[in-house]
């Protein structure tokens, strides 16, 4: 049975799901009518009806068709589609149970129902309706794509110690004589396609300078998967004690590495036969001859010898640069990998459309995808792609360095090999489609559990399907589970990783371009971006957040004309504490650039979840960033031009004052926080309108009628709308005056949203304007505030504000969300208004710091030192307007 409609057009996923649910609903309606026709209104049994009798005879078979759980494997359908089928199944189940009870009752009440000629009923013309319905259901189910039942076999761990053999001694490492110049390599000796034989490898030591060809293995030590079909699979701990024979002795390795060794051995044994199968090797699924020797960290480095480990890690940059190929082991195949790789292959093989504007649209376009030979927007295969990129390799801290420095990369998933250009080309196609990254991410988030947003999936250009959020809990979803405590990764992470080129960065900075919109290299941005990448990756040892990038950050490409010549390069030392390692990295960064842009990544860890005892000015690389920093936004949009410190450089401490826990800086005290908003705006909902207008507008009442903190003497309304967007739009500052109208539009939509909810009795929905306990309190308080500030004075002004929003409205909303997320409004004793880290307090100092473009908030610490709270936007202070009125003072951050 082909998956197509009567016209021969292939059915998309939405149509398939609707056909199944619709067929079930028709059968349900049949049994509902049959049930209602058994007794009359007085409870008297009606005459036997062929439809009801046939329904009784067929119930067992019909039930199996409707509630079918195929032995061929689970349905390859998204939950947001298959929920309709499950809902139809539940309705049928209830009606069938009612019918079954009623049919037994009527057989007892009227003997004629038990004496009906069953053969005549089966041949009745009227009864053929049910046959046709069942036939339609079978046809609809036949069109449902399925994922074959799949399970990864347990690794063969047959004991090597038979009763008649001599027990093997544990493997012992011989010390490397030159650990910063030489490495161990692994060779497979037990070359066989069989999984039953023990893995037997040998090692040898080579000097890197001898240019011996070898491959490097890139993999994850633990469970390689990120998405699981059951909680049991998710919670299962991978084995770390699987025995192999190494140089004639017993060595234990982790399960994921063991599985790779088995695949390597098989590939060595089967390669010559396998290559004969490929008359014209696929452009994506490339067949590569397995390397004869590998460098594998878990085997080639003595992990118990911290001195050797530190020295070997210090040369890993050179090691990857010198290797002939880096072999990425993603792990064994699972139920997602085949479909995912098939989609990536199609994406990679798409012709280069150059500047094709059709690919730049951000709205979901099903027709564009299908015409490009890709799955429709409702296809389960997009979740398979999402699941592949949730594998742990893509989240590893070491990936950034390995991807940047390796001359050639091959990905392997199970037995399939994929060249790196195939992955990169596929990701580039995803990016060029505009909407596809968001589609993949949203599909993945929905499948993993209930989300707080409505997801729209396009069916055809003239018809769209809207799927509301599910009320199911995570344990009730049909198939999929993610790792506990690990954030779901978006595709943007992978764009940034593969953007770093594997070339000699020392001589050509053009290979590292940090901003697509500004095709120039910024050493400061590039280095800070690497540390940001590190914060979003995973590693077992938090020190590796630094050491995994040492081979990159030590390169001269990140130096500037002001780099301190005697600054220390980063040298791995696993004997140091995490705090010491992060301190080394921070000093390395500020001395490389002779600036304090790094401070914008720090501050909040001193107040919340400071697990490593870090000083307040150190970024905690072991934690993901809480929000987009103002400095990061400035670096991405240099046209904003903020220069709070007036361009004054940081006075670099003397050598004796460097590399400690304290940082000496020069500041100008600009004021203290006098009043602060009592709570953080709730921006967690992913709806179009996120601003908490009630909270923001009530805070505006604290402002004077004319703002003295700005040279233009702005009114209350202008100060507020400019502050909540940091007075920037589309990379320019100050924002054009017409954006005041966008604040009005967003406010009116939010206000109308509350009224609409109250009209249907929902008095608890106050996300946009604030939550009120009853209808009798200040529902219209925000309206009065807007009028007091000279807005929405007449019907014409309201009508304009009620007009449909434009792209400028969306830009305003996006900017306000980025500015106010996890930040609070405050008023300084100088009258200035601003917003800063949510953990600010009344009495915190507002300062500008030499060597930084952004104001900061400080708090008194111990022994005359200060604690860094974080960045602040201060309206009327971002361009150094008032800094000339204060003097520079020296102080110490702790």
PDB file of C-alpha atoms in Angstrom, residues 219-324:
ATOM      1  CA  UNK A 219      34.125  10.051  21.547  1.00  0.00           C
ATOM      2  CA  UNK A 220      32.333  10.355  24.852  1.00  0.00           C
ATOM      3  CA  UNK A 221      33.292   8.245  27.860  1.00  0.00           C
ATOM      4  CA  UNK A 222      29.761   7.776  29.170  1.00  0.00           C
ATOM      5  CA  UNK A 223      26.426   6.966  27.568  1.00  0.00           C
ATOM      6  CA  UNK A 224      26.594   8.487  24.057  1.00  0.00           C
ATOM      7  CA  UNK A 225      22.854   8.997  23.646  1.00  0.00           C
ATOM      8  CA  UNK A 226      20.818  12.060  24.558  1.00  0.00           C
ATOM      9  CA  UNK A 227      17.270  10.876  23.765  1.00  0.00           C
ATOM     10  CA  UNK A 228      15.818   7.620  25.071  1.00  0.00           C
ATOM     11  CA  UNK A 229      12.661   5.605  24.481  1.00  0.00           C
ATOM     12  CA  UNK A 230      12.140   4.773  28.141  1.00  0.00           C
ATOM     13  CA  UNK A 231      13.102   5.976  31.580  1.00  0.00           C
ATOM     14  CA  UNK A 232      14.856   2.647  32.113  1.00  0.00           C
ATOM     15  CA  UNK A 233      17.143   3.274  29.135  1.00  0.00           C
ATOM     16  CA  UNK A 234      17.758   6.829  30.266  1.00  0.00           C
ATOM     17  CA  UNK A 235      18.683   5.873  33.813  1.00  0.00           C
ATOM     18  CA  UNK A 236      20.830   2.853  32.916  1.00  0.00           C
ATOM     19  CA  UNK A 237      24.457   3.499  33.801  1.00  0.00           C
ATOM     20  CA  UNK A 238      26.918   2.434  31.080  1.00  0.00           C
ATOM     21  CA  UNK A 239      29.462  -0.174  32.083  1.00  0.00           C
ATOM     22  CA  UNK A 240      32.966   1.109  32.706  1.00  0.00           C
ATOM     23  CA  UNK A 241      34.648  -2.227  33.462  1.00  0.00           C
ATOM     24  CA  UNK A 242      34.603  -4.214  30.218  1.00  0.00           C
ATOM     25  CA  UNK A 243      37.820  -6.253  29.919  1.00  0.00           C
ATOM     26  CA  UNK A 244      40.107  -6.224  26.881  1.00  0.00           C
ATOM     27  CA  UNK A 245      43.642  -7.512  26.330  1.00  0.00           C
ATOM     28  CA  UNK A 246      46.254  -4.775  25.980  1.00  0.00           C
ATOM     29  CA  UNK A 247      49.878  -5.802  25.411  1.00  0.00           C
ATOM     30  CA  UNK A 248      49.014  -9.236  26.768  1.00  0.00           C
ATOM     31  CA  UNK A 249      47.535  -7.877  29.994  1.00  0.00           C
ATOM     32  CA  UNK A 250      44.055  -7.157  31.269  1.00  0.00           C
ATOM     33  CA  UNK A 251      42.736  -3.619  30.826  1.00  0.00           C
ATOM     34  CA  UNK A 252      39.165  -2.429  31.488  1.00  0.00           C
ATOM     35  CA  UNK A 253      37.458   0.185  29.321  1.00  0.00           C
ATOM     36  CA  UNK A 254      34.082   1.897  29.183  1.00  0.00           C
ATOM     37  CA  UNK A 255      31.161   0.459  27.257  1.00  0.00           C
ATOM     38  CA  UNK A 256      31.045   3.126  24.548  1.00  0.00           C
ATOM     39  CA  UNK A 257      34.770   2.758  23.818  1.00  0.00           C
ATOM     40  CA  UNK A 258      34.437  -1.016  23.822  1.00  0.00           C
ATOM     41  CA  UNK A 259      31.703  -0.820  21.216  1.00  0.00           C
ATOM     42  CA  UNK A 260      33.934   1.337  19.033  1.00  0.00           C
ATOM     43  CA  UNK A 261      36.793  -1.148  19.341  1.00  0.00           C
ATOM     44  CA  UNK A 262      34.412  -3.884  18.167  1.00  0.00           C
ATOM     45  CA  UNK A 263      33.336  -1.761  15.186  1.00  0.00           C
ATOM     46  CA  UNK A 264      36.961  -0.931  14.364  1.00  0.00           C
ATOM     47  CA  UNK A 265      37.904  -4.599  14.420  1.00  0.00           C
ATOM     48  CA  UNK A 266      34.961  -5.522  12.203  1.00  0.00           C
ATOM     49  CA  UNK A 267      35.742  -2.736   9.756  1.00  0.00           C
ATOM     50  CA  UNK A 268      39.363  -3.862   9.457  1.00  0.00           C
ATOM     51  CA  UNK A 269      38.218  -7.407   8.758  1.00  0.00           C
ATOM     52  CA  UNK A 270      35.406  -6.554   6.356  1.00  0.00           C
ATOM     53  CA  UNK A 271      36.670  -3.482   4.524  1.00  0.00           C
ATOM     54  CA  UNK A 272      37.946  -5.149   1.349  1.00  0.00           C
ATOM     55  CA  UNK A 273      34.679  -7.055   0.933  1.00  0.00           C
ATOM     56  CA  UNK A 274      32.540  -4.063   1.858  1.00  0.00           C
ATOM     57  CA  UNK A 275      34.165  -1.699  -0.647  1.00  0.00           C
ATOM     58  CA  UNK A 276      33.140  -4.035  -3.495  1.00  0.00           C
ATOM     59  CA  UNK A 277      29.502  -3.223  -2.742  1.00  0.00           C
ATOM     60  CA  UNK A 278      29.987   0.416  -3.750  1.00  0.00           C
ATOM     61  CA  UNK A 279      30.210   0.906  -7.509  1.00  0.00           C
ATOM     62  CA  UNK A 280      29.541   4.604  -6.988  1.00  0.00           C
ATOM     63  CA  UNK A 281      30.040   5.478  -3.315  1.00  0.00           C
ATOM     64  CA  UNK A 282      27.419   7.833  -1.958  1.00  0.00           C
ATOM     65  CA  UNK A 283      28.417  11.473  -1.802  1.00  0.00           C
ATOM     66  CA  UNK A 284      27.547  11.532   1.891  1.00  0.00           C
ATOM     67  CA  UNK A 285      27.876   8.000   3.279  1.00  0.00           C
ATOM     68  CA  UNK A 286      31.547   7.846   2.413  1.00  0.00           C
ATOM     69  CA  UNK A 287      33.448   4.586   2.725  1.00  0.00           C
ATOM     70  CA  UNK A 288      36.806   5.184   4.418  1.00  0.00           C
ATOM     71  CA  UNK A 289      39.534   2.660   5.053  1.00  0.00           C
ATOM     72  CA  UNK A 290      39.825   2.177   8.818  1.00  0.00           C
ATOM     73  CA  UNK A 291      43.054   3.576  10.292  1.00  0.00           C
ATOM     74  CA  UNK A 292      45.706   1.094  11.313  1.00  0.00           C
ATOM     75  CA  UNK A 293      46.589   2.962  14.518  1.00  0.00           C
ATOM     76  CA  UNK A 294      44.600   5.227  16.813  1.00  0.00           C
ATOM     77  CA  UNK A 295      45.389   7.634  19.596  1.00  0.00           C
ATOM     78  CA  UNK A 296      42.645   7.015  22.187  1.00  0.00           C
ATOM     79  CA  UNK A 297      42.831   9.114  25.350  1.00  0.00           C
ATOM     80  CA  UNK A 298      41.418   6.530  27.780  1.00  0.00           C
ATOM     81  CA  UNK A 299      44.061   4.001  26.690  1.00  0.00           C
ATOM     82  CA  UNK A 300      46.979   6.159  25.553  1.00  0.00           C
ATOM     83  CA  UNK A 301      47.098   8.416  28.625  1.00  0.00           C
ATOM     84  CA  UNK A 302      47.705   7.039  32.094  1.00  0.00           C
ATOM     85  CA  UNK A 303      44.667   8.626  33.722  1.00  0.00           C
ATOM     86  CA  UNK A 304      45.984   7.843  37.200  1.00  0.00           C
ATOM     87  CA  UNK A 305      49.199   9.805  36.635  1.00  0.00           C
ATOM     88  CA  UNK A 306      48.068  13.439  36.939  1.00  0.00           C
ATOM     89  CA  UNK A 307      51.479  14.752  35.881  1.00  0.00           C
ATOM     90  CA  UNK A 308      51.484  12.719  32.662  1.00  0.00           C
ATOM     91  CA  UNK A 309      47.837  13.563  32.057  1.00  0.00           C
ATOM     92  CA  UNK A 310      48.542  17.292  32.378  1.00  0.00           C
ATOM     93  CA  UNK A 311      51.522  17.127  30.020  1.00  0.00           C
ATOM     94  CA  UNK A 312      49.685  15.050  27.425  1.00  0.00           C
ATOM     95  CA  UNK A 313      46.645  17.344  27.511  1.00  0.00           C
ATOM     96  CA  UNK A 314      48.942  20.317  26.950  1.00  0.00           C
ATOM     97  CA  UNK A 315      49.997  18.930  23.537  1.00  0.00           C
ATOM     98  CA  UNK A 316      46.541  17.812  22.406  1.00  0.00           C
ATOM     99  CA  UNK A 317      46.232  20.822  20.113  1.00  0.00           C
ATOM    100  CA  UNK A 318      49.364  19.739  18.232  1.00  0.00           C
ATOM    101  CA  UNK A 319      48.240  16.112  18.409  1.00  0.00           C
ATOM    102  CA  UNK A 320      44.968  16.801  16.581  1.00  0.00           C
ATOM    103  CA  UNK A 321      46.674  19.094  14.099  1.00  0.00           C
ATOM    104  CA  UNK A 322      49.223  16.380  13.225  1.00  0.00           C
ATOM    105  CA  UNK A 323      46.809  13.445  13.029  1.00  0.00           C
ATOM    106  CA  UNK A 324      45.884  12.194   9.565  1.00  0.00           C
TER     107      UNK A 324
END
